Amino acid sequence: MQSYDEALAQILGSVTVPLATELVPLKQARGRAVASDILATCDLPPFDNSMVDGYAVRAASVGSASEELGLSLPITMEIPAGSWPTRALNAGEAARIFTGAPIPQGCDAVVMVEDTDEREHGDEDDELGRVTLRHPGSGGYIRRRGSDLVTGALAIPAGTTLCAGEIGLLAALGLTEIPCPRRPRVGILSTGDELISLAHTVLQPGQIRDSNGPALAAAIEEAGGMVVRRAHAKDTPEAVSEAFTKLSGCDLIIASGGVSVGDHDHVKAVLEAQGTLSFWRIAIKPGKPLAFGTLGDALFFGLPGNPVSSLVTFELFVRPLLRKLAGHMGCLRPQITVTLATPLAHTLGRREFVRASLDDNLRATPTGAQGSHRTSSMVGADVLIIAHEHHGDYPTGAALPALVLS
Ligand code: AMP
Ligand code: MG
């Protein structure tokens, strides 16, 4: 039997470069990876500006101000955000300035409005009034041009996943089209004589609904892939072969069911005949058998049919590969340490991935019996707790690693 680590390394090793790059409108770029380093196209901020609402001054002219004495200066300009100062600030003057407004030439400090007392304006020479400064704070409250990023600096490294923060930075830089590896085009094949699609409202005796198809489609979309083809095959070599043909043109094909070695399992043999096959029994639970290979230009996964096994093996092996194809630097789920809220029975020999919910204190409770047919055990699964192959049962309070699903 293959170990989890060996299988994962071999699968990820099959992809060396992401898919071809395309330009994606910024509005649609959330969740995508950037294909290459993004360099700052301008200085951020683009000009010196005020960090606070207050008064722009020359520090030298307010050096003597203190809380007791104060210093009264005439207000000679008003500079709101979005305007540009029409002249330089002279010694002995103050300009009323607002957060984000440009700093006038000559100014080297802004005094917060909270540290001032403003007096009503008096005569014509004093049109904007006067201000009394306390705590002038030399050089304070100015955000310098380029203090966030200077032109040409690395803004976003290649492989970064674009989330709200990155989208904001790209917008600040004025970038409207982002180079990203294209989304993997994925085909899904559900195999089994017993399966009917959701289009049928009534189950005949012996039938069940194809739930893997919709579940895998959701998992693929969530991982950043695009479901472009769907097929169902009865349990005959001819039907499986025909479905393979129907799915050509994809980057990745994911089949579920029919991958074991029973009389009605044909995925493995047909893949061997029409493509290339690596077949493993992986020492994990759930989801022992897994077929991996190529079919035409596509990578191919044959996942076990049991609903939990197919989704868990998708999580463990398919999702990382999809993320790598789409160019994401971090293609694995983050791993955290959780504390067991209940005892966990575990048999030596296989690495077990236990569906569990988490509370705010990272205490994990398994989502009920872990049978691989129990579709309901996927509901509310925040993590997959990892029970190690060389360890037996775990007591309440044990600290275990877990893969974060949501
Ligand atoms: P198999 O791997 O084909 O032997 O299937 C194992 C189990 O998973 C059987 O109980 C199948 O009925 C079930 N199964 C296979 N494919 C699906 C599917 N697409 N949706 C729901 N259950 C499935
Ligand atoms: Mg089957």
XYZ file of C-alpha atoms in Angstrom, residues 26 46 65 106 166 185 211 213 221 244 287 294 299 310 329 334 387 390 405:
19
model
C -10.142 42.926 -11.765
C 1.042 59.106 -4.757
C 4.008 75.915 21.915
C 6.893 74.236 3.316
C -4.975 42.158 -2.861
C -11.465 22.827 -17.173
C -24.889 12.595 -5.282
C -21.657 14.358 -9.339
C -15.943 25.220 -8.320
C -14.197 8.988 -21.614
C -10.888 6.060 0.498
C -3.718 10.481 -18.005
C -4.978 14.269 -16.039
C -14.937 10.451 -3.006
C 1.431 29.106 -4.262
C -3.889 24.957 6.140
C -5.378 10.306 13.254
C 1.058 4.504 14.225
C -11.979 22.826 5.301
